[in-house]
């Protein structure tokens, strides 16, 4: 008789632990081309500690974090507001959809040269890039979420005496939440990827800039520390929005 | 004064529809898919553009938006708000009208009690409500803001046969309790006859006929109506004998049947070609409303088989699914037994005292089997 297998939460950690052990062993035994290109995991962790203790990592991390938070929040809020109007009013959707469809396919980093000329190399540059990166997916997910709400549900609210404002706020937006949170979840991680790229190319501060400086000094351990920070932040942001989405919709979905 | 009146309604589907539903009446709108039944409900609710007039209690409501018409609309699948619990669903219509919290609480509790769903008040629609419970919640929500008219658009379409049947009975009970004028859309004749006080037949956007089910069934106005209702077997009654307060035995042309009786004279009886069972073997049980006949003709109109059977001096037509027919193994010229379920025998009565032979004896079972 087959017994149902019990999957324990710590099983997912096992491959990570094996990977780290292999990494440490390979580097220590010089199986790879030496510590210069692949320092052992323990050395990377040591460097991680030094970078935090010296404040270098914290300063650069905070620079990136502020850019991500401002750009992401602004892009998401504007995307949510415009998406709500475009999803709710057919005429607005028909009017603005062509231009948005033309602009949306341009990758956020594709705007970088143009924005460097328009607004210069300053704090506004990465924030604007993240704004663009966050705006479109949230906009499209909001439009889709609103338009996917069953028309009969809307008509039911209408015949029950609800005004358009009531229908939008109390019926349509709550039902569009799962789609909106999907957009936010995807873009929360993407914002970090974009800010690192922008900082690597044009901005002298932030995690991306730190990586570029480490590259010029051939400090692979620092690069790996930055990548670990980037990975953790992408994961944290994505999981946070997944949790919030679940929190807001799980009791009825 | 009629509660709902439609005058010369025209739009992209409806063609000059004039129709009235009396106060407290349950009017079934029947017609094939795409006939314009739902559009007519949408016209009443003000959800689609139209020309003509809609009046509630004699007052035109054409200029009122849907939210001001005080119409309760129950769509297919009930359309409960999934993000609100049962209490919030029922309270929604009252909250958006700006009623005081205490008044809302009172009304909602009253309705939850009336519809026997108090114990579900905290539950969400997609979290363990049965079809019947959803229906009661949807109805409670619909009637909460004291609507003038209740519109139901095939609300039981997606439910299984037994549940739908049970809910129909519940719905009729509630409709009678609330005495609310109701228009009920269906494409199912059985459903329409079961719950409608009257039936309105809609075909290609036109109102073809309106009346009590027996009136429409026995006297289809035109081919559109008869093709929708089928072509029932109609027999003129020679004499009838009341057996009980609700049953009578009628003498037809060469055979007799026990039929429903409402105390009036029986003029005609009819049974739809879909509601006659046929068997090679003699059916068990008392030989009441069981006839023996000779198969005259079998016509295949896949997936249906149309069979003509001679009974007494009458000819009866029935339709059977091809697969079921093949299982009977019957052929032209064979003897067969027909079963006419009592509940599907329709009776046309009239006030005049026609050919009544008073009798207190039981049904004359010898007459029911007609030797060929």
CSV table of N, CA, C and O in Angstrom, one decimal, chain A residues 71-169:
chain,number,residue,atom,x,y,z
A,71,UNK,N,10.6,54.8,-6.7
A,71,UNK,CA,10.2,54.5,-8.1
A,71,UNK,C,9.1,53.5,-8.2
A,71,UNK,O,8.1,53.7,-8.9
A,72,UNK,N,9.2,52.4,-7.4
A,72,UNK,CA,8.2,51.4,-7.4
A,72,UNK,C,6.8,51.9,-6.9
A,72,UNK,O,5.8,51.6,-7.6
A,73,UNK,N,6.8,52.6,-5.8
A,73,UNK,CA,5.5,53.1,-5.3
A,73,UNK,C,4.9,54.1,-6.2
A,73,UNK,O,3.7,54.0,-6.5
A,74,UNK,N,5.7,55.0,-6.8
A,74,UNK,CA,5.1,56.0,-7.7
A,74,UNK,C,4.6,55.3,-8.9
A,74,UNK,O,3.4,55.6,-9.3
A,75,UNK,N,5.4,54.4,-9.5
A,75,UNK,CA,4.9,53.7,-10.7
A,75,UNK,C,3.7,52.9,-10.5
A,75,UNK,O,2.7,52.9,-11.3
A,76,UNK,N,3.6,52.2,-9.4
A,76,UNK,CA,2.5,51.3,-9.1
A,76,UNK,C,1.2,52.1,-8.8
A,76,UNK,O,0.2,51.8,-9.3
A,77,UNK,N,1.4,53.2,-8.0
A,77,UNK,CA,0.2,54.1,-7.7
A,77,UNK,C,-0.4,54.7,-9.0
A,77,UNK,O,-1.6,54.6,-9.2
A,78,UNK,N,0.5,55.3,-9.8
A,78,UNK,CA,0.0,55.9,-11.0
A,78,UNK,C,-0.5,54.8,-12.0
A,78,UNK,O,-1.6,55.0,-12.6
A,79,UNK,N,0.1,53.7,-12.0
A,79,UNK,CA,-0.4,52.6,-12.9
A,79,UNK,C,-1.8,52.1,-12.4
A,79,UNK,O,-2.7,51.8,-13.2
A,80,UNK,N,-1.9,52.0,-11.1
A,80,UNK,CA,-3.2,51.6,-10.5
A,80,UNK,C,-4.3,52.6,-10.8
A,80,UNK,O,-5.4,52.2,-11.2
A,81,UNK,N,-4.0,53.9,-10.6
A,81,UNK,CA,-5.0,54.9,-10.9
A,81,UNK,C,-5.4,55.0,-12.3
A,81,UNK,O,-6.6,54.9,-12.7
A,82,UNK,N,-4.4,55.1,-13.2
A,82,UNK,CA,-4.8,55.1,-14.6
A,82,UNK,C,-5.4,53.8,-15.1
A,82,UNK,O,-6.4,53.8,-15.9
A,83,UNK,N,-4.9,52.7,-14.6
A,83,UNK,CA,-5.4,51.4,-15.0
A,83,UNK,C,-6.9,51.3,-14.6
A,83,UNK,O,-7.7,50.7,-15.3
A,84,UNK,N,-7.2,51.8,-13.4
A,84,UNK,CA,-8.6,51.8,-12.9
A,84,UNK,C,-9.5,52.5,-13.8
A,84,UNK,O,-10.6,52.0,-14.2
A,85,UNK,N,-9.1,53.7,-14.2
A,85,UNK,CA,-9.9,54.6,-15.1
A,85,UNK,C,-10.1,53.9,-16.5
A,85,UNK,O,-11.1,53.9,-17.0
A,86,UNK,N,-8.9,53.4,-17.0
A,86,UNK,CA,-9.0,52.8,-18.3
A,86,UNK,C,-9.8,51.5,-18.3
A,86,UNK,O,-10.5,51.2,-19.3
A,87,UNK,N,-9.7,50.7,-17.2
A,87,UNK,CA,-10.5,49.5,-17.1
A,87,UNK,C,-12.0,49.8,-17.0
A,87,UNK,O,-12.8,49.0,-17.5
A,88,UNK,N,-12.3,50.8,-16.3
A,88,UNK,CA,-13.7,51.1,-15.9
A,88,UNK,C,-14.4,51.9,-17.1
A,88,UNK,O,-15.6,51.6,-17.3
A,89,UNK,N,-13.7,52.8,-17.7
A,89,UNK,CA,-14.3,53.6,-18.8
A,89,UNK,C,-13.8,53.1,-20.1
A,89,UNK,O,-12.6,53.3,-20.5
A,90,UNK,N,-14.7,52.5,-20.9
A,90,UNK,CA,-14.3,52.0,-22.2
A,90,UNK,C,-13.7,53.1,-23.1
A,90,UNK,O,-12.7,52.8,-23.8
A,91,UNK,N,-14.2,54.3,-23.0
A,91,UNK,CA,-13.8,55.3,-23.9
A,91,UNK,C,-12.3,55.7,-23.6
A,91,UNK,O,-11.5,56.0,-24.5
A,92,UNK,N,-12.0,55.7,-22.3
A,92,UNK,CA,-10.6,56.0,-22.0
A,92,UNK,C,-9.6,54.9,-22.4
A,92,UNK,O,-8.5,55.2,-22.9
A,93,UNK,N,-10.1,53.7,-22.3
A,93,UNK,CA,-9.3,52.5,-22.8
A,93,UNK,C,-9.0,52.6,-24.3
A,93,UNK,O,-7.9,52.5,-24.7
A,94,UNK,N,-10.1,52.9,-25.0
A,94,UNK,CA,-9.9,53.0,-26.5
A,94,UNK,C,-9.0,54.2,-26.9
A,94,UNK,O,-8.3,54.1,-27.8
A,95,UNK,N,-9.1,55.3,-26.1
A,95,UNK,CA,-8.3,56.4,-26.4
A,95,UNK,C,-6.8,56.2,-26.2
A,95,UNK,O,-6.0,56.5,-27.0
A,96,UNK,N,-6.5,55.7,-25.0
A,96,UNK,CA,-5.1,55.6,-24.6
A,96,UNK,C,-4.4,54.3,-24.9
A,96,UNK,O,-3.2,54.2,-24.8
A,97,UNK,N,-5.2,53.3,-25.2
A,97,UNK,CA,-4.6,51.9,-25.4
A,97,UNK,C,-3.6,51.9,-26.5
A,97,UNK,O,-2.5,51.3,-26.4
A,98,UNK,N,-3.9,52.6,-27.7
A,98,UNK,CA,-2.9,52.5,-28.8
A,98,UNK,C,-1.5,53.1,-28.4
A,98,UNK,O,-0.5,52.5,-28.6
A,99,UNK,N,-1.5,54.2,-27.7
A,99,UNK,CA,-0.2,54.8,-27.4
A,99,UNK,C,0.5,54.0,-26.3
A,99,UNK,O,1.7,53.8,-26.4
A,100,UNK,N,-0.3,53.5,-25.4
A,100,UNK,CA,0.4,52.6,-24.3
A,100,UNK,C,0.9,51.3,-24.9
A,100,UNK,O,2.0,50.9,-24.6
A,101,UNK,N,0.1,50.8,-25.9
A,101,UNK,CA,0.6,49.6,-26.5
A,101,UNK,C,1.9,49.8,-27.3
A,101,UNK,O,2.7,48.9,-27.4
A,102,UNK,N,2.1,51.0,-27.8
A,102,UNK,CA,3.3,51.3,-28.5
A,102,UNK,C,4.5,51.5,-27.6
A,102,UNK,O,5.6,51.1,-27.9
A,103,UNK,N,4.3,52.1,-26.4
A,103,UNK,CA,5.4,52.4,-25.5
A,103,UNK,C,5.7,51.2,-24.6
A,103,UNK,O,6.9,51.0,-24.3
A,104,UNK,N,4.7,50.4,-24.3
A,104,UNK,CA,4.9,49.3,-23.3
A,104,UNK,C,6.0,48.3,-23.7
A,104,UNK,O,6.8,47.9,-22.9
A,105,UNK,N,6.1,47.9,-25.0
A,105,UNK,CA,7.2,46.9,-25.4
A,105,UNK,C,8.6,47.4,-25.2
A,105,UNK,O,9.5,46.6,-25.2
A,106,UNK,N,8.8,48.7,-25.1
A,106,UNK,CA,10.2,49.2,-24.9
A,106,UNK,C,10.7,48.8,-23.5
A,106,UNK,O,10.1,49.1,-22.5
A,107,UNK,N,11.9,48.0,-23.5
A,107,UNK,CA,12.4,47.6,-22.1
A,107,UNK,C,12.7,48.9,-21.3
A,107,UNK,O,13.2,49.9,-21.9
A,108,UNK,N,12.5,48.8,-20.0
A,108,UNK,CA,12.8,49.9,-19.1
A,108,UNK,C,14.2,50.5,-19.3
A,108,UNK,O,14.4,51.7,-19.4
A,109,UNK,N,15.2,49.6,-19.5
A,109,UNK,CA,16.6,50.0,-19.6
A,109,UNK,C,16.8,50.7,-21.0
A,109,UNK,O,17.8,51.4,-21.2
A,110,UNK,N,15.9,50.4,-21.9
A,110,UNK,CA,16.0,51.0,-23.3
A,110,UNK,C,15.9,52.5,-23.2
A,110,UNK,O,16.3,53.3,-24.0
A,111,UNK,N,15.2,53.0,-22.1
A,111,UNK,CA,15.0,54.5,-21.9
A,111,UNK,C,16.2,55.1,-21.4
A,111,UNK,O,16.3,56.4,-21.4
A,112,UNK,N,17.2,54.3,-20.9
A,112,UNK,CA,18.3,54.9,-20.2
A,112,UNK,C,19.1,56.0,-20.9
A,112,UNK,O,19.3,57.1,-20.4
A,113,UNK,N,19.5,55.8,-22.2
A,113,UNK,CA,20.3,56.8,-22.9
A,113,UNK,C,19.5,58.1,-23.0
A,113,UNK,O,20.0,59.2,-22.8
A,114,UNK,N,18.2,57.9,-23.4
A,114,UNK,CA,17.3,59.1,-23.6
A,114,UNK,C,17.2,59.9,-22.3
A,114,UNK,O,17.3,61.1,-22.2
A,115,UNK,N,16.9,59.1,-21.2
A,115,UNK,CA,16.7,59.8,-19.9
A,115,UNK,C,18.0,60.4,-19.4
A,115,UNK,O,17.9,61.5,-18.7
A,116,UNK,N,19.1,59.8,-19.7
A,116,UNK,CA,20.4,60.5,-19.3
A,116,UNK,C,20.5,61.8,-19.9
A,116,UNK,O,21.1,62.8,-19.3
A,117,UNK,N,20.1,61.9,-21.2
A,117,UNK,CA,20.1,63.2,-21.9
A,117,UNK,C,19.1,64.2,-21.3
A,117,UNK,O,19.3,65.4,-21.2
A,118,UNK,N,17.9,63.6,-21.1
A,118,UNK,CA,16.8,64.5,-20.7
A,118,UNK,C,16.9,65.0,-19.2
A,118,UNK,O,16.7,66.1,-18.9
A,119,UNK,N,17.2,64.0,-18.3
A,119,UNK,CA,17.2,64.5,-16.9
A,119,UNK,C,18.6,64.4,-16.2
A,119,UNK,O,18.7,64.8,-15.1
A,120,UNK,N,19.5,64.0,-17.0
A,120,UNK,CA,20.9,63.9,-16.5
A,120,UNK,C,21.2,62.8,-15.6
A,120,UNK,O,20.3,62.0,-15.2
A,121,UNK,N,22.5,62.6,-15.2
A,121,UNK,CA,22.8,61.5,-14.3
A,121,UNK,C,22.7,62.0,-12.8
A,121,UNK,O,23.6,62.6,-12.3
A,122,UNK,N,21.5,61.7,-12.3
A,122,UNK,CA,21.3,62.1,-10.9
A,122,UNK,C,20.3,61.1,-10.3
A,122,UNK,O,19.9,60.1,-10.9
A,123,UNK,N,19.8,61.4,-9.1
A,123,UNK,CA,19.0,60.4,-8.3
A,123,UNK,C,17.7,60.1,-9.1
A,123,UNK,O,17.1,59.1,-9.0
A,124,UNK,N,17.2,61.1,-9.9
A,124,UNK,CA,16.0,60.9,-10.6
A,124,UNK,C,16.1,59.9,-11.7
A,124,UNK,O,15.0,59.3,-12.1
A,125,UNK,N,17.3,59.6,-12.2
A,125,UNK,CA,17.4,58.7,-13.3
A,125,UNK,C,17.0,57.3,-13.0
A,125,UNK,O,16.1,56.7,-13.6
A,126,UNK,N,17.6,56.7,-11.9
A,126,UNK,CA,17.1,55.3,-11.6
A,126,UNK,C,15.7,55.3,-11.1
A,126,UNK,O,15.0,54.3,-11.4
A,127,UNK,N,15.3,56.3,-10.4
A,127,UNK,CA,13.9,56.4,-10.0
A,127,UNK,C,12.9,56.4,-11.2
A,127,UNK,O,11.9,55.7,-11.2
A,128,UNK,N,13.3,57.2,-12.2
A,128,UNK,CA,12.4,57.2,-13.4
A,128,UNK,C,12.4,55.9,-14.1
A,128,UNK,O,11.3,55.4,-14.6
A,129,UNK,N,13.5,55.2,-14.2
A,129,UNK,CA,13.6,53.9,-14.8
A,129,UNK,C,12.7,52.9,-14.1
A,129,UNK,O,12.0,52.2,-14.7
A,130,UNK,N,12.8,52.9,-12.8
A,130,UNK,CA,12.0,52.0,-12.0
A,130,UNK,C,10.5,52.4,-12.1
A,130,UNK,O,9.7,51.5,-12.2
A,131,UNK,N,10.2,53.7,-12.2
A,131,UNK,CA,8.8,54.1,-12.4
A,131,UNK,C,8.3,53.5,-13.7
A,131,UNK,O,7.2,52.9,-13.7
A,132,UNK,N,9.1,53.6,-14.7
A,132,UNK,CA,8.6,53.1,-16.0
A,132,UNK,C,8.4,51.5,-15.9
A,132,UNK,O,7.4,51.0,-16.4
A,133,UNK,N,9.4,50.9,-15.3
A,133,UNK,CA,9.4,49.5,-15.2
A,133,UNK,C,8.2,49.0,-14.4
A,133,UNK,O,7.6,47.9,-14.7
A,134,UNK,N,7.7,49.7,-13.4
A,134,UNK,CA,6.6,49.3,-12.5
A,134,UNK,C,5.3,49.7,-13.1
A,134,UNK,O,4.3,49.1,-12.9
A,135,UNK,N,5.3,50.9,-13.8
A,135,UNK,CA,4.0,51.5,-14.2
A,135,UNK,C,3.2,50.5,-15.2
A,135,UNK,O,2.1,50.2,-14.9
A,136,UNK,N,3.9,50.1,-16.2
A,136,UNK,CA,3.2,49.4,-17.3
A,136,UNK,C,2.6,48.0,-16.8
A,136,UNK,O,1.4,47.8,-17.1
A,137,UNK,N,3.3,47.2,-16.1
A,137,UNK,CA,2.7,45.9,-15.7
A,137,UNK,C,1.5,46.1,-14.7
A,137,UNK,O,0.5,45.4,-14.8
A,138,UNK,N,1.7,47.1,-13.8
A,138,UNK,CA,0.6,47.3,-12.9
A,138,UNK,C,-0.6,47.9,-13.6
A,138,UNK,O,-1.8,47.5,-13.4
A,139,UNK,N,-0.4,48.8,-14.6
A,139,UNK,CA,-1.4,49.3,-15.4
A,139,UNK,C,-2.2,48.2,-16.1
A,139,UNK,O,-3.4,48.1,-16.1
A,140,UNK,N,-1.4,47.3,-16.8
A,140,UNK,CA,-2.1,46.3,-17.6
A,140,UNK,C,-2.8,45.3,-16.7
A,140,UNK,O,-3.9,44.8,-17.1
A,141,UNK,N,-2.2,45.0,-15.6
A,141,UNK,CA,-2.9,44.0,-14.7
A,141,UNK,C,-4.2,44.6,-14.1
A,141,UNK,O,-5.1,43.9,-13.9
A,142,UNK,N,-4.1,45.9,-13.8
A,142,UNK,CA,-5.3,46.6,-13.3
A,142,UNK,C,-6.4,46.6,-14.3
A,142,UNK,O,-7.6,46.3,-14.0
A,143,UNK,N,-6.0,47.0,-15.5
A,143,UNK,CA,-7.1,47.0,-16.6
A,143,UNK,C,-7.7,45.6,-16.8
A,143,UNK,O,-8.9,45.5,-16.8
A,144,UNK,N,-6.8,44.6,-16.9
A,144,UNK,CA,-7.3,43.3,-17.1
A,144,UNK,C,-8.2,42.8,-15.9
A,144,UNK,O,-9.3,42.3,-16.1
A,145,UNK,N,-7.7,43.1,-14.7
A,145,UNK,CA,-8.5,42.7,-13.5
A,145,UNK,C,-9.9,43.3,-13.5
A,145,UNK,O,-10.9,42.7,-13.2
A,146,UNK,N,-10.0,44.6,-13.8
A,146,UNK,CA,-11.2,45.3,-13.8
A,146,UNK,C,-12.2,44.8,-14.9
A,146,UNK,O,-13.3,44.6,-14.8
A,147,UNK,N,-11.6,44.6,-16.1
A,147,UNK,CA,-12.4,44.2,-17.3
A,147,UNK,C,-12.8,42.7,-17.1
A,147,UNK,O,-13.8,42.3,-17.8
A,148,UNK,N,-12.2,42.0,-16.3
A,148,UNK,CA,-12.5,40.6,-16.2
A,148,UNK,C,-13.7,40.4,-15.1
A,148,UNK,O,-14.2,39.3,-15.0
A,149,UNK,N,-14.0,41.5,-14.4
A,149,UNK,CA,-15.1,41.3,-13.5
A,149,UNK,C,-16.4,41.0,-14.2
A,149,UNK,O,-16.7,41.8,-15.2
A,150,UNK,N,-17.1,40.0,-13.8
A,150,UNK,CA,-18.3,39.6,-14.5
A,150,UNK,C,-19.3,40.8,-14.6
A,150,UNK,O,-19.7,41.4,-13.6
A,151,UNK,N,-19.8,41.0,-15.9
A,151,UNK,CA,-20.7,42.1,-16.1
A,151,UNK,C,-22.0,41.9,-15.4
A,151,UNK,O,-22.6,42.9,-15.0
A,152,UNK,N,-22.4,40.7,-15.2
A,152,UNK,CA,-23.6,40.5,-14.5
A,152,UNK,C,-23.5,40.8,-13.0
A,152,UNK,O,-24.5,41.3,-12.4
A,153,UNK,N,-22.3,40.6,-12.5
A,153,UNK,CA,-22.1,41.0,-11.1
A,153,UNK,C,-22.3,42.6,-11.0
A,153,UNK,O,-22.9,43.1,-10.0
A,154,UNK,N,-21.7,43.3,-12.0
A,154,UNK,CA,-21.8,44.7,-12.0
A,154,UNK,C,-23.2,45.2,-12.1
A,154,UNK,O,-23.7,46.1,-11.4
A,155,UNK,N,-24.0,44.5,-13.0
A,155,UNK,CA,-25.4,44.9,-13.3
A,155,UNK,C,-26.2,44.5,-12.0
A,155,UNK,O,-27.2,45.2,-11.7
A,156,UNK,N,-25.8,43.5,-11.3
A,156,UNK,CA,-26.5,43.1,-10.1
A,156,UNK,C,-26.4,44.3,-9.1
A,156,UNK,O,-27.4,44.8,-8.5
A,157,UNK,N,-25.2,44.8,-8.9
A,157,UNK,CA,-24.9,45.9,-8.0
A,157,UNK,C,-25.7,47.1,-8.5
A,157,UNK,O,-26.3,47.9,-7.6
A,158,UNK,N,-25.8,47.3,-9.8
A,158,UNK,CA,-26.5,48.5,-10.3
A,158,UNK,C,-27.9,48.4,-10.0
A,158,UNK,O,-28.5,49.4,-9.5
A,159,UNK,N,-28.5,47.2,-10.2
A,159,UNK,CA,-30.0,47.1,-9.9
A,159,UNK,C,-30.3,47.2,-8.4
A,159,UNK,O,-31.4,47.4,-8.0
A,160,UNK,N,-29.3,46.9,-7.6
A,160,UNK,CA,-29.5,47.0,-6.2
A,160,UNK,C,-29.4,48.4,-5.7
A,160,UNK,O,-29.5,48.7,-4.5
A,161,UNK,N,-29.1,49.3,-6.6
A,161,UNK,CA,-29.2,50.8,-6.3
A,161,UNK,C,-27.8,51.4,-6.1
A,161,UNK,O,-27.7,52.5,-5.6
A,162,UNK,N,-26.7,50.7,-6.4
A,162,UNK,CA,-25.4,51.2,-6.2
A,162,UNK,C,-25.0,52.2,-7.3
A,162,UNK,O,-25.3,52.0,-8.5
A,163,UNK,N,-24.4,53.3,-6.9
A,163,UNK,CA,-23.9,54.3,-7.8
A,163,UNK,C,-22.6,53.8,-8.5
A,163,UNK,O,-22.1,52.8,-8.0
A,164,UNK,N,-22.2,54.4,-9.6
A,164,UNK,CA,-21.0,54.0,-10.3
A,164,UNK,C,-19.8,54.0,-9.3
A,164,UNK,O,-18.9,53.1,-9.4
A,165,UNK,N,-19.7,55.0,-8.5
A,165,UNK,CA,-18.6,55.1,-7.5
A,165,UNK,C,-18.6,53.9,-6.5
A,165,UNK,O,-17.6,53.3,-6.3
A,166,UNK,N,-19.8,53.6,-6.0
A,166,UNK,CA,-20.0,52.5,-5.1
A,166,UNK,C,-19.6,51.2,-5.8
A,166,UNK,O,-18.9,50.3,-5.2
A,167,UNK,N,-20.0,51.0,-7.0
A,167,UNK,CA,-19.8,49.8,-7.8
A,167,UNK,C,-18.2,49.6,-7.9
A,167,UNK,O,-17.7,48.5,-7.7
A,168,UNK,N,-17.6,50.7,-8.3
A,168,UNK,CA,-16.2,50.7,-8.6
A,168,UNK,C,-15.4,50.3,-7.3
A,168,UNK,O,-14.5,49.5,-7.2
A,169,UNK,N,-15.7,51.1,-6.2
A,169,UNK,CA,-15.0,50.9,-5.0
A,169,UNK,C,-15.3,49.6,-4.2
A,169,UNK,O,-14.4,49.0,-3.7
